[in-house]
CSV table of C-alpha atoms in Angstrom, one decimal:
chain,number,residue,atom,x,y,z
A,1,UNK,CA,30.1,-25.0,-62.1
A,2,UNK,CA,28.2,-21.7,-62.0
A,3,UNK,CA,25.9,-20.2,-63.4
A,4,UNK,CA,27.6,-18.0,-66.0
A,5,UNK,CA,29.4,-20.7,-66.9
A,6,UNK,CA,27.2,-23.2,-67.7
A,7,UNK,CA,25.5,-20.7,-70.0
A,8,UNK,CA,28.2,-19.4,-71.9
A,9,UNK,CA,29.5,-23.4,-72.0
A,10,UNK,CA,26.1,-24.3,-73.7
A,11,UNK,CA,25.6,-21.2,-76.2
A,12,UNK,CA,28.8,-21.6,-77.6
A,13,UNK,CA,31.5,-24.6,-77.0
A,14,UNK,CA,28.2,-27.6,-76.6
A,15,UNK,CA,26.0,-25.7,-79.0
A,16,UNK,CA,23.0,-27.7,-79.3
A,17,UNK,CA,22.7,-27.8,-82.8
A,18,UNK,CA,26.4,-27.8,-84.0
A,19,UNK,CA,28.2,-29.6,-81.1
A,20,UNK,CA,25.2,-32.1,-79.7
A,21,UNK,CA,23.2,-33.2,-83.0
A,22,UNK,CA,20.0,-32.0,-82.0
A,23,UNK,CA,17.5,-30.2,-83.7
A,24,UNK,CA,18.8,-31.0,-87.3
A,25,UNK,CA,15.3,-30.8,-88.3
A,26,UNK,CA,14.4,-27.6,-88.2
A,27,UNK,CA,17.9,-26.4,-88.7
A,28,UNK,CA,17.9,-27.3,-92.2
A,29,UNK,CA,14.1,-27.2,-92.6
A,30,UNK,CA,13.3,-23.5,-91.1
A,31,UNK,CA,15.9,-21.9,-91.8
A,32,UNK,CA,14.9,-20.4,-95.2
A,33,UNK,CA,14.4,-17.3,-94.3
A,34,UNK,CA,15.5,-15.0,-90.9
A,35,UNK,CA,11.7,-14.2,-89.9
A,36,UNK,CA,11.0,-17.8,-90.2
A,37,UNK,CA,13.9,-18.5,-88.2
A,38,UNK,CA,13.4,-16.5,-85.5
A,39,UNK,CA,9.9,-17.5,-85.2
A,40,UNK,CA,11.5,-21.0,-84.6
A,41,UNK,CA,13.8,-19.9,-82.2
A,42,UNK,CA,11.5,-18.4,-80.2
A,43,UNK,CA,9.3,-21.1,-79.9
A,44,UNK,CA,12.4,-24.0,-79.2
A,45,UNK,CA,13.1,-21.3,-76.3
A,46,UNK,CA,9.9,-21.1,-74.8
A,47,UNK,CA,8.9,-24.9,-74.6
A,48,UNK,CA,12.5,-25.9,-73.7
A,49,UNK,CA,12.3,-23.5,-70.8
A,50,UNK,CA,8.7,-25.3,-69.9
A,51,UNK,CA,9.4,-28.2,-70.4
A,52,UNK,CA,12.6,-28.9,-68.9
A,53,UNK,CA,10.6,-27.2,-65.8
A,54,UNK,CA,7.7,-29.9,-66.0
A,55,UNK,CA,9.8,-32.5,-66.5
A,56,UNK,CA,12.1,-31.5,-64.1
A,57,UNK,CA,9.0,-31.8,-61.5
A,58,UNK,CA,8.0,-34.9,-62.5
A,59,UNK,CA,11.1,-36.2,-62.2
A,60,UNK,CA,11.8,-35.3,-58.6
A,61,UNK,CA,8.2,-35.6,-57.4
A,62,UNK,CA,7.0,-38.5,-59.3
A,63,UNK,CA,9.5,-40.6,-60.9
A,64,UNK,CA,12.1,-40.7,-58.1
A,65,UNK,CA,10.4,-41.0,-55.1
A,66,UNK,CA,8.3,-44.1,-56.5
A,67,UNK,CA,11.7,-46.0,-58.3
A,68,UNK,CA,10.1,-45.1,-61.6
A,69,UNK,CA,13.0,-44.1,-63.1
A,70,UNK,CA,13.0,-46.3,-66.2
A,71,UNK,CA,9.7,-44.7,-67.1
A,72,UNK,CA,11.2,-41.8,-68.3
A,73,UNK,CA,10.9,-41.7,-71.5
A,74,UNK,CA,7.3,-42.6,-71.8
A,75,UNK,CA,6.7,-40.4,-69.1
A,76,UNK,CA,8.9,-37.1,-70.6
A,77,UNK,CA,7.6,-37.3,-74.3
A,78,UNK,CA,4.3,-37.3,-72.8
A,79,UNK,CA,4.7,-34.4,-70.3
A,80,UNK,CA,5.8,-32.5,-73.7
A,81,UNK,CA,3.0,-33.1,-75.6
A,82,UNK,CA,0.3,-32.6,-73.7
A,83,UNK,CA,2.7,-29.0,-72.7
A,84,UNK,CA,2.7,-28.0,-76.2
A,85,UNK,CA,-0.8,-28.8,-76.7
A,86,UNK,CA,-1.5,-26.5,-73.4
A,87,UNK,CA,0.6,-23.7,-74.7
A,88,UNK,CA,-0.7,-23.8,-77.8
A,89,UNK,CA,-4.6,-23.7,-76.5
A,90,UNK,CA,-3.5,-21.0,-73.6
A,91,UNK,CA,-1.2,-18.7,-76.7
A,92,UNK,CA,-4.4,-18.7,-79.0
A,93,UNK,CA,-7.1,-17.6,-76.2
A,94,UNK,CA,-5.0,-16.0,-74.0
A,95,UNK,CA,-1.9,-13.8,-75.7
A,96,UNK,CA,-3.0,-13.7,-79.8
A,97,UNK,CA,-0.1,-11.3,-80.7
A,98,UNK,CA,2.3,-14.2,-79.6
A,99,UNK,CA,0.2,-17.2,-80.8
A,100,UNK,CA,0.5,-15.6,-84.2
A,101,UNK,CA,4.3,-15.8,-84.3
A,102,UNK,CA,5.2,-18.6,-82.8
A,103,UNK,CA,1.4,-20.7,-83.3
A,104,UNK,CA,2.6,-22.2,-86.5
A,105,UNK,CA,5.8,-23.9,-85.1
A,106,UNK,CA,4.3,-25.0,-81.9
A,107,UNK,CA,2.7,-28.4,-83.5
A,108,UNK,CA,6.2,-29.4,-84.8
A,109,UNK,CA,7.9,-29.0,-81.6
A,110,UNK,CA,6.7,-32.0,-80.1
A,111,UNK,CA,8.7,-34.0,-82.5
A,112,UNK,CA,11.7,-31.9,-81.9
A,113,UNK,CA,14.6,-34.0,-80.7
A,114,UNK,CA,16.2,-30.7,-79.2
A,115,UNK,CA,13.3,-30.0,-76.8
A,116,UNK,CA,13.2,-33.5,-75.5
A,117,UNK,CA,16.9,-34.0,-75.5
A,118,UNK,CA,17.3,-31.1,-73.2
A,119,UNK,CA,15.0,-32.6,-71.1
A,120,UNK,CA,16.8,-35.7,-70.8
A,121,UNK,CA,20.2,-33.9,-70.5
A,122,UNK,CA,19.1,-32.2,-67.4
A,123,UNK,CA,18.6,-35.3,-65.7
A,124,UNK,CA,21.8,-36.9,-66.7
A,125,UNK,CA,24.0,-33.7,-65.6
A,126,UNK,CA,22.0,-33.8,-62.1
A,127,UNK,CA,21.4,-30.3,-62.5
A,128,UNK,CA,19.1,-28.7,-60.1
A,129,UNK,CA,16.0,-26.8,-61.0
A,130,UNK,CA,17.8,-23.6,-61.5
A,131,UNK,CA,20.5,-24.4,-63.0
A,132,UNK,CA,18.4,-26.6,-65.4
A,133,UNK,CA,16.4,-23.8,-66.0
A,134,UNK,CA,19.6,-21.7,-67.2
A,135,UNK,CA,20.9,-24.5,-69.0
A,136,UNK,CA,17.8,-24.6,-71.3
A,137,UNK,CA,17.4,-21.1,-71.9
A,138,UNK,CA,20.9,-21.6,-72.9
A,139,UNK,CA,20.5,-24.1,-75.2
A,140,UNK,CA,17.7,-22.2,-76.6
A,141,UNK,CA,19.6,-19.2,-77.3
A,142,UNK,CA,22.2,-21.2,-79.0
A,143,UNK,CA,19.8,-23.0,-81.1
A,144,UNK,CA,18.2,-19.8,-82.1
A,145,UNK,CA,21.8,-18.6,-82.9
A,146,UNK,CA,22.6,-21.6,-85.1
A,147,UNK,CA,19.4,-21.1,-86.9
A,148,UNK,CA,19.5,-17.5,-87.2
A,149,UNK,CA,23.5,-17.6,-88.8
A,150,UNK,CA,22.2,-20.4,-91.2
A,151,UNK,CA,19.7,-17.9,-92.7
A,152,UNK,CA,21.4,-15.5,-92.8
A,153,UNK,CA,24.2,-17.8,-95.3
A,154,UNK,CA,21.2,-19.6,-97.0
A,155,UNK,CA,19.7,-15.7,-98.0
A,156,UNK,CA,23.1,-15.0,-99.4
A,157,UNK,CA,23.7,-18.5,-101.3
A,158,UNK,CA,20.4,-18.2,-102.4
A,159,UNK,CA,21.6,-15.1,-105.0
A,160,UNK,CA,25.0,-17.2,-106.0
A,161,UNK,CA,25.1,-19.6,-108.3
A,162,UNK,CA,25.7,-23.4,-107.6
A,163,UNK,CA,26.1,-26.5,-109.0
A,164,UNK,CA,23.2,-28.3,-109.8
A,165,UNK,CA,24.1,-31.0,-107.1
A,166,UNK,CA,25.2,-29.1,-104.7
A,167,UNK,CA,21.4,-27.0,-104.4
A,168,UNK,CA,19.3,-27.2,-101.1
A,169,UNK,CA,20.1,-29.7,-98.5
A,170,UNK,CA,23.7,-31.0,-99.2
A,171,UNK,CA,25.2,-27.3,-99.5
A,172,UNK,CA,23.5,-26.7,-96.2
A,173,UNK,CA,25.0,-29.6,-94.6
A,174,UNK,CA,28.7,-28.4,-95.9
A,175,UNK,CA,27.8,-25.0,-94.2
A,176,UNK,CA,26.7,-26.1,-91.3
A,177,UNK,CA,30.0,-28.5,-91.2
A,178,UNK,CA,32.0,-25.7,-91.6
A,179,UNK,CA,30.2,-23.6,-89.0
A,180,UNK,CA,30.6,-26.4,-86.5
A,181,UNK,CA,34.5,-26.6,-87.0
A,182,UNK,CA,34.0,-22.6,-86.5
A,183,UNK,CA,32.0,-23.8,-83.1
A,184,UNK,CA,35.2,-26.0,-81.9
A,185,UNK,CA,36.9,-22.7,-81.5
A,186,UNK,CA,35.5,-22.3,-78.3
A,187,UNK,CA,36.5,-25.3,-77.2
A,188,UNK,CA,39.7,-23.3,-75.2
A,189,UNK,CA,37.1,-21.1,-73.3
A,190,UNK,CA,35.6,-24.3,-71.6
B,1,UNK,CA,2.5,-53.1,-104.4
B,2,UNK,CA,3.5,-56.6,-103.1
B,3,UNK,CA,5.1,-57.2,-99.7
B,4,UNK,CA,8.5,-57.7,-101.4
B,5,UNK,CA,7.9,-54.4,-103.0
B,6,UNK,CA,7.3,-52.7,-99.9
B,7,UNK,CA,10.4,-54.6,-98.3
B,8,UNK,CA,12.5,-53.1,-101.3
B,9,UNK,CA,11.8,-49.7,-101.8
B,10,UNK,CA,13.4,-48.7,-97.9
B,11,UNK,CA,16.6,-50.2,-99.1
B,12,UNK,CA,17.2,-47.8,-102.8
B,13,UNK,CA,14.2,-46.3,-103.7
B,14,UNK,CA,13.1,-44.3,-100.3
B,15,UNK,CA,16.4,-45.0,-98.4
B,16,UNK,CA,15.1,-42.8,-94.5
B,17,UNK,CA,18.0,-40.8,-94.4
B,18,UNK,CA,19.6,-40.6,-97.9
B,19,UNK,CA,16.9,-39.7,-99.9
B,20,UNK,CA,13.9,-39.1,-97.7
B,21,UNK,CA,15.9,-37.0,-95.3
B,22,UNK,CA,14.4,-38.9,-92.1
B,23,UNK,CA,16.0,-39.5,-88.9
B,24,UNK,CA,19.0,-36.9,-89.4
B,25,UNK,CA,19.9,-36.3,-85.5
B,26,UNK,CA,21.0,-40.0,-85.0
B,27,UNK,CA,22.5,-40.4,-88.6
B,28,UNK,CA,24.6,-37.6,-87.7
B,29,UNK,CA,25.3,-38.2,-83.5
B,30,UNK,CA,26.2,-41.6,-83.7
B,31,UNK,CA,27.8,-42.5,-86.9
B,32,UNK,CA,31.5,-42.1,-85.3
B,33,UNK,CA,32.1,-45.3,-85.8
B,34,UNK,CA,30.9,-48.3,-88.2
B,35,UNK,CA,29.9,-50.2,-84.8
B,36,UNK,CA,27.6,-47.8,-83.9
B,37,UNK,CA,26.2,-47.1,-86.5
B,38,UNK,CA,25.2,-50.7,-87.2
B,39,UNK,CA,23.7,-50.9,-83.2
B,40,UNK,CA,21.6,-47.6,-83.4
B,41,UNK,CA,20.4,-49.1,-86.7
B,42,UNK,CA,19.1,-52.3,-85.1
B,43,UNK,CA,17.7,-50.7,-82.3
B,44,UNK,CA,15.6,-48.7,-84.9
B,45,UNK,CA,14.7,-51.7,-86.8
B,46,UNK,CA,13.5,-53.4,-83.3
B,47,UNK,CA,11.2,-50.1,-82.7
B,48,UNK,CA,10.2,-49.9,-86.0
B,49,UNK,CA,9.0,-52.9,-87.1
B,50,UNK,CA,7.3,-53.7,-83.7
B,51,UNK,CA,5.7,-50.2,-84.0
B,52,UNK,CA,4.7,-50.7,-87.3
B,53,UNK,CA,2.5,-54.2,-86.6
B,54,UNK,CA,1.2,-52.9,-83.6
B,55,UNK,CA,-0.1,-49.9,-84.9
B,56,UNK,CA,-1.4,-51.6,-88.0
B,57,UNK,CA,-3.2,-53.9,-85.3
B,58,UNK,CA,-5.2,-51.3,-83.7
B,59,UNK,CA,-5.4,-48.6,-86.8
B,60,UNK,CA,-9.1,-49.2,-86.9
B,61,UNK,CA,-9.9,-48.5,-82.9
B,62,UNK,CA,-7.8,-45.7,-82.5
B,63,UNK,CA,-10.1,-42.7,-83.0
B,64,UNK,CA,-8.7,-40.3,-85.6
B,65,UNK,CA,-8.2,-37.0,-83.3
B,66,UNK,CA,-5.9,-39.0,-81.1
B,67,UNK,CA,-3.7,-41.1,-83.2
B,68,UNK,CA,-0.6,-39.1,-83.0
B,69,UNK,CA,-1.0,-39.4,-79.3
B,70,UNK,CA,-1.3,-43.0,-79.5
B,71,UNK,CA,1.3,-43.5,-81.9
B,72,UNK,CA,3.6,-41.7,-79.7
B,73,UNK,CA,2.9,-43.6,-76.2
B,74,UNK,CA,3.2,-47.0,-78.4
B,75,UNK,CA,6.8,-46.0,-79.7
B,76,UNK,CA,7.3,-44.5,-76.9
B,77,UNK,CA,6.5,-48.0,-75.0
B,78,UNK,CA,8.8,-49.8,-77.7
B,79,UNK,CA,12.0,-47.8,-76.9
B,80,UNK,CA,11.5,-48.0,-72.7
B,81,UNK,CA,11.9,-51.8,-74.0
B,82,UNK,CA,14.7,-51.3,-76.4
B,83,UNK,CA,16.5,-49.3,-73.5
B,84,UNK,CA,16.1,-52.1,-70.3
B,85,UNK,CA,16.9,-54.7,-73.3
B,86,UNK,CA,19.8,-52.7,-74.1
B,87,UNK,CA,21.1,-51.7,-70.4
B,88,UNK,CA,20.8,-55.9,-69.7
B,89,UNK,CA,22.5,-57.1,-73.0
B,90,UNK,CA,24.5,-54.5,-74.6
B,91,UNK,CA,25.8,-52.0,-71.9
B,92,UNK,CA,28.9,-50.2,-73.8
B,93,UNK,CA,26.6,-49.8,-76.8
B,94,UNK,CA,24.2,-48.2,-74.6
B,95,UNK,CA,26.2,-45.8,-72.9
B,96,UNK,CA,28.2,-45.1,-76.3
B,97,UNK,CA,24.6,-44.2,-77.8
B,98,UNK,CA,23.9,-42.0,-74.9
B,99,UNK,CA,20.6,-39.7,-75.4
B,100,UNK,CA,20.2,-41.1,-78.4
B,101,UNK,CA,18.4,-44.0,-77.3
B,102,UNK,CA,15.8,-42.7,-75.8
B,103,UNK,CA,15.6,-40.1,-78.8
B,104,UNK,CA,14.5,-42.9,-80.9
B,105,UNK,CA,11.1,-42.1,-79.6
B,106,UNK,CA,11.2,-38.4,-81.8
B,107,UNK,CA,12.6,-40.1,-84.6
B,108,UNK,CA,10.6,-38.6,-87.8
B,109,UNK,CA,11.2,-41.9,-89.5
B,110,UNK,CA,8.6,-44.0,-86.3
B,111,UNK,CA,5.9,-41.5,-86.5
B,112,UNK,CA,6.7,-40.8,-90.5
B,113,UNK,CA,6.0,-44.6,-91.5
B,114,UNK,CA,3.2,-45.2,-88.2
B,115,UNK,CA,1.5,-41.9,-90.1
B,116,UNK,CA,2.0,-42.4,-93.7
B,117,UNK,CA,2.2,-46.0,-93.8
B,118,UNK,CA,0.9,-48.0,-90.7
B,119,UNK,CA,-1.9,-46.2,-90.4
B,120,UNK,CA,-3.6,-46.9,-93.5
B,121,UNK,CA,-2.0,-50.9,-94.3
B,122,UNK,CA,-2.5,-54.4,-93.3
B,123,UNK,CA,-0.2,-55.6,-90.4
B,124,UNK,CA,2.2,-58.0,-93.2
B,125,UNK,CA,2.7,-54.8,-95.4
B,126,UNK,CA,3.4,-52.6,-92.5
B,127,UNK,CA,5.9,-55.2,-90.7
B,128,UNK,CA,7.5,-55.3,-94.8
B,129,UNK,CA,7.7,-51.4,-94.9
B,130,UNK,CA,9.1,-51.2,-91.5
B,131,UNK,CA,11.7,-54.1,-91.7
B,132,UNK,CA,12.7,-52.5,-94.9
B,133,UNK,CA,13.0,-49.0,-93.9
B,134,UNK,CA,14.6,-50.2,-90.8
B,135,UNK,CA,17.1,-51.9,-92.8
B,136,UNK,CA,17.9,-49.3,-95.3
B,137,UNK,CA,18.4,-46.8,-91.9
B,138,UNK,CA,21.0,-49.4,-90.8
B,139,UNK,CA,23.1,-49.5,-94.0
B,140,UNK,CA,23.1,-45.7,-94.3
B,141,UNK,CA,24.4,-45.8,-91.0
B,142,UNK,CA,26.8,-47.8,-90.8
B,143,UNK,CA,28.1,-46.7,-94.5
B,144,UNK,CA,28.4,-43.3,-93.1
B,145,UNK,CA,29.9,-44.7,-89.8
B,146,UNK,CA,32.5,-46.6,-92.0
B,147,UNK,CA,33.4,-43.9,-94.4
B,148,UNK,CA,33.9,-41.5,-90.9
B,149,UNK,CA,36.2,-44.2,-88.8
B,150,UNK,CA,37.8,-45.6,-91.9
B,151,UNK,CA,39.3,-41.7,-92.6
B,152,UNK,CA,39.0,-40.0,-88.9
B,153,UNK,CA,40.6,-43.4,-87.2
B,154,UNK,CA,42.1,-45.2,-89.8
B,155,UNK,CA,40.0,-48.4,-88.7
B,156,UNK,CA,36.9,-50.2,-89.5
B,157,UNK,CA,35.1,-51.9,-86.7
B,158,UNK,CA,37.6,-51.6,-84.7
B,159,UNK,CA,40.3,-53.0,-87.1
B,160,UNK,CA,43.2,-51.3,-88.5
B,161,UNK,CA,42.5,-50.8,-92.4
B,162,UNK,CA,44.9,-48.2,-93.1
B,163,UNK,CA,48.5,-48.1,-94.6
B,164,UNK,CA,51.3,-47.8,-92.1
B,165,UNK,CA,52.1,-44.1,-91.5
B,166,UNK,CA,48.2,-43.2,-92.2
B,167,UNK,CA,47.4,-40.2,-90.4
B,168,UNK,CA,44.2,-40.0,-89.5
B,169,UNK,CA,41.8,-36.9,-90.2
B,170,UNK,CA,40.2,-36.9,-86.6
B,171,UNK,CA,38.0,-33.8,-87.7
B,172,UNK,CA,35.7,-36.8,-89.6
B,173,UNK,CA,35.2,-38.5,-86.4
B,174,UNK,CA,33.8,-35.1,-84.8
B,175,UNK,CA,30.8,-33.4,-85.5
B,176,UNK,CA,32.3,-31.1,-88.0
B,177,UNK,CA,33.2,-34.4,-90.4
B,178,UNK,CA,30.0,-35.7,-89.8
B,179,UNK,CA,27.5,-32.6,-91.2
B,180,UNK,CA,30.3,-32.4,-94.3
B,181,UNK,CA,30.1,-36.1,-95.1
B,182,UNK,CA,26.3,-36.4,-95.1
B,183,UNK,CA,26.5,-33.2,-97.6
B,184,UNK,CA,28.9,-34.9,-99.7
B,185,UNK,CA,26.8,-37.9,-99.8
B,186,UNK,CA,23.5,-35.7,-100.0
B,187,UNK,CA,25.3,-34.3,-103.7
B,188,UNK,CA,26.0,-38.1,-104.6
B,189,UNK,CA,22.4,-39.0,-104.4
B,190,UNK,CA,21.4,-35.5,-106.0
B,191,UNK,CA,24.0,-36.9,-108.8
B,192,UNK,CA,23.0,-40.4,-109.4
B,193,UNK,CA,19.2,-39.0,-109.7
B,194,UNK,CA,20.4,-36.5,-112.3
B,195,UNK,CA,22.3,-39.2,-114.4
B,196,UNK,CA,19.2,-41.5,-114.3
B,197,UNK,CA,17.1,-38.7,-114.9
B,198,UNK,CA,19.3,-38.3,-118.4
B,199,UNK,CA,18.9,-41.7,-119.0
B,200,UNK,CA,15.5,-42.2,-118.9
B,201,UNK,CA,14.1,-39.0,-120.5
B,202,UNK,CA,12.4,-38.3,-116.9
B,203,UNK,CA,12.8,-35.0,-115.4
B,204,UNK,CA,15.3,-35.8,-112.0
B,205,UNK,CA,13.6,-36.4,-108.7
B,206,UNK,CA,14.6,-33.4,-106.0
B,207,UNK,CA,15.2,-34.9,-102.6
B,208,UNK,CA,12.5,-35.3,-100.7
B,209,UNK,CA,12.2,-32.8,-97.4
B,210,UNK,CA,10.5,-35.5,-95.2
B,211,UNK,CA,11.5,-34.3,-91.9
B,212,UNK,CA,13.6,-31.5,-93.2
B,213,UNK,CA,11.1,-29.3,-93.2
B,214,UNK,CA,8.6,-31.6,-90.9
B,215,UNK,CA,6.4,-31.5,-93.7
B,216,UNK,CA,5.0,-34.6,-92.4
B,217,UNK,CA,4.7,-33.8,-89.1
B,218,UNK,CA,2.9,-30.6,-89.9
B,219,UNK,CA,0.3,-32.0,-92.6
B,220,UNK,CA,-0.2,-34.5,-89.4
B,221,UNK,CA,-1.4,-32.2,-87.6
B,222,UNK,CA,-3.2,-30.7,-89.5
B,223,UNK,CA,-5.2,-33.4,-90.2
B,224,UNK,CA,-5.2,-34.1,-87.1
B,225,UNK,CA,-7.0,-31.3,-86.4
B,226,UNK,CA,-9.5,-30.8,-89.0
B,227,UNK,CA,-10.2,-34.7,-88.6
């Protein structure tokens, strides 16, 4: 497949939230408020992209070569930790300005199913380190854009009244179940 | 609290996914069917109680700076296990699980009960907490599962439940059905705790944002850091 095509397949008709499960977390957890929301974004973006390139490396250099393979997991959430805890030393010394946006939401990256999934993904697709690379930014974008729509709804719901049941989480869920179904539009592009 | 208490309250009282909001990913991905549902739940039991004792083992040597660290590599460990056990005895489960196997490793509810729980309990309590929590994760699962395949597939398990001439809702086995079910059962809980609430005279319990808004893992690190 190219290029274009894996990106625009894994924005929209695979959306990482909506289509692949991952990242429920802070979908319904940050997505309060747009600022918040974008801050999030940015962050999934930027460790994705770092670490699917890490573990990417490790994979071809380390893991294959010495029949390691069933060390992955170990070895990938690993990689990602100690990567956040890099970035996150390197933001706050070396680039404050960006370390102040995304600092906050760095810590509870590491936990994030999305970045690690991606990871894993790559591996299982056989993509090579380009199109990996693509593939993450990808999903990044579309995790942003999940994010960034459910804010927008949750601002807006926020000012309507509901029923006492419904508040918070479960409305959230139903939103983002009827978002999804929006998602499966797409499906015909792919 | 007693052992059995700490064995019960996973099952009602602090259900993971239901109440606490834990472990969302996998209660969503894989409750397609009742079957896997019910498999994902024992490989979390498996993880989690074996993660629990361990780390209740060695809570005093690990120095405080690094425990998230450690508690990660030892779940981590745990699930490499869970996998080769898995590839060797329980192939179609495995591949019908797909990522979300090895995702059991960045499960909030591990790191949630090794941090809130594990960490500061003998190993009996923490093997009851885990077993428990484990157990209540497998019956959300695999009620959500069931309510999914009984109405997107008109089966249960694999067996035909369903009138003759049943035509099955196959948005409920796709991810659409599966964020709108949780929400409806989200409001159910929300519901029961109001009507209690009423009953009592207590004001109602809001559901509890455990890894819905990673309080947990964030106060974790925090510690972590000023520890």
């Amino acid at each position: 497949m190219d290029i274009f095509g894996i990106f625009v397949s894994a924005i929209f008709v695979n959306n990482i939230v909506l289509a692949q499960y991952l990242g429920n977390c802070p979908y319904l957890g940050c997505s309060k408020e747009k600022g918040v929301a974008l801050g999030m974004g940015g962050a999934v973006i930027f460790v994705t992209l770092l670490a699917t390139l890490f573990t990417w490396l490790m994979q071809k250099f380390v893991l294959d070569p010495y029949g390691l393979g069933y060390l992955q997991t170990i070895i990938f959430i690993v990689v990602i930790a100690a990567l956040v805890q890099f970035v996150e030393m390197f933001l706050k010394k070396a680039v404050p300005p960006l370390y102040a946006a995304l600092g906050i939401f760095l810590p509870l990256i590491t936990t994030n199913c999305a970045v690690m999934g991606v990871a894993i993904l790559v591996q299982r697709e056989g993509y090579d380190l380009l199109e990996g690379l693509v593939w993450g930014l990808a999903y990044g974008l579309g995790f942003t854009l999940a994010l960034l729509l459910m804010a927008g709804i949750r601002e807006r719901l926020d000012t309507c009244r509901l029923p006492k049941v419904m508040a918070g989480t479960p409305i959230a869920l139903i939103m983002a179940g009827l978002m999804s179904l929006a998602f499966m539009g797409f499906k015909g592009m792919g | 609290m007693s052992i059995m208490q700490e064995f019960t309250k996973g099952l009602w009282k602090e259900l993971p996914p239901f109440r606490l909001l834990l472990g969302l990913c996998p209660t969503l991905a894989v409750t397609n069917s009742a079957d896997n549902g019910l498999g994902m739940g024992m490989a979390v039991i498996f993880v989690l109680v074996l993660s629990n004792v361990i780390i209740s083992m060695v809570r005093t040597i690990i120095p405080k700076k690094v425990r998230i660290a450690c508690f990660i590599v030892i779940a981590a460990s745990l699930v490499v296990a869970v996998e080769l056990l898995m590839q060797a005895y329980a192939y179609p489960l495995y591949q019908q699980l797909g990522i979300f196997v090895p995702l059991i490793v960045v499960n909030c509810i591990i790191l949630g009960r090794a941090e809130a729980f594990a960490a500061k309990n003998g190993i009996a309590a923490s093997a009851a907490d885990g077993l428990g929590m484990g157990l209540g994760f497998t019956l959300s699962l695999t009620f959500l599962g069931s309510i999914r395949e009984i109405l997107g597939n008109g089966t249960w398990f694999g067996k035909s439940v369903m009138w003759e001439g049943f035509e099955p809702l196959s948005i409920m086995v796709q991810a659409p059905g599966a964020f709108i079910c949780l929400g409806l059962i989200l409001a159910g809980m929300n519901m029961i705790n109001i009507w209690q609430a009423q009953r009592t005279g207590h004001e109602p319990e809001a559901l509890k944002q455990g890894c819905g808004s990673c309080q947990a893992c964030a106060s974790a690190d925090t510690a972590c850091r000023q520890g």
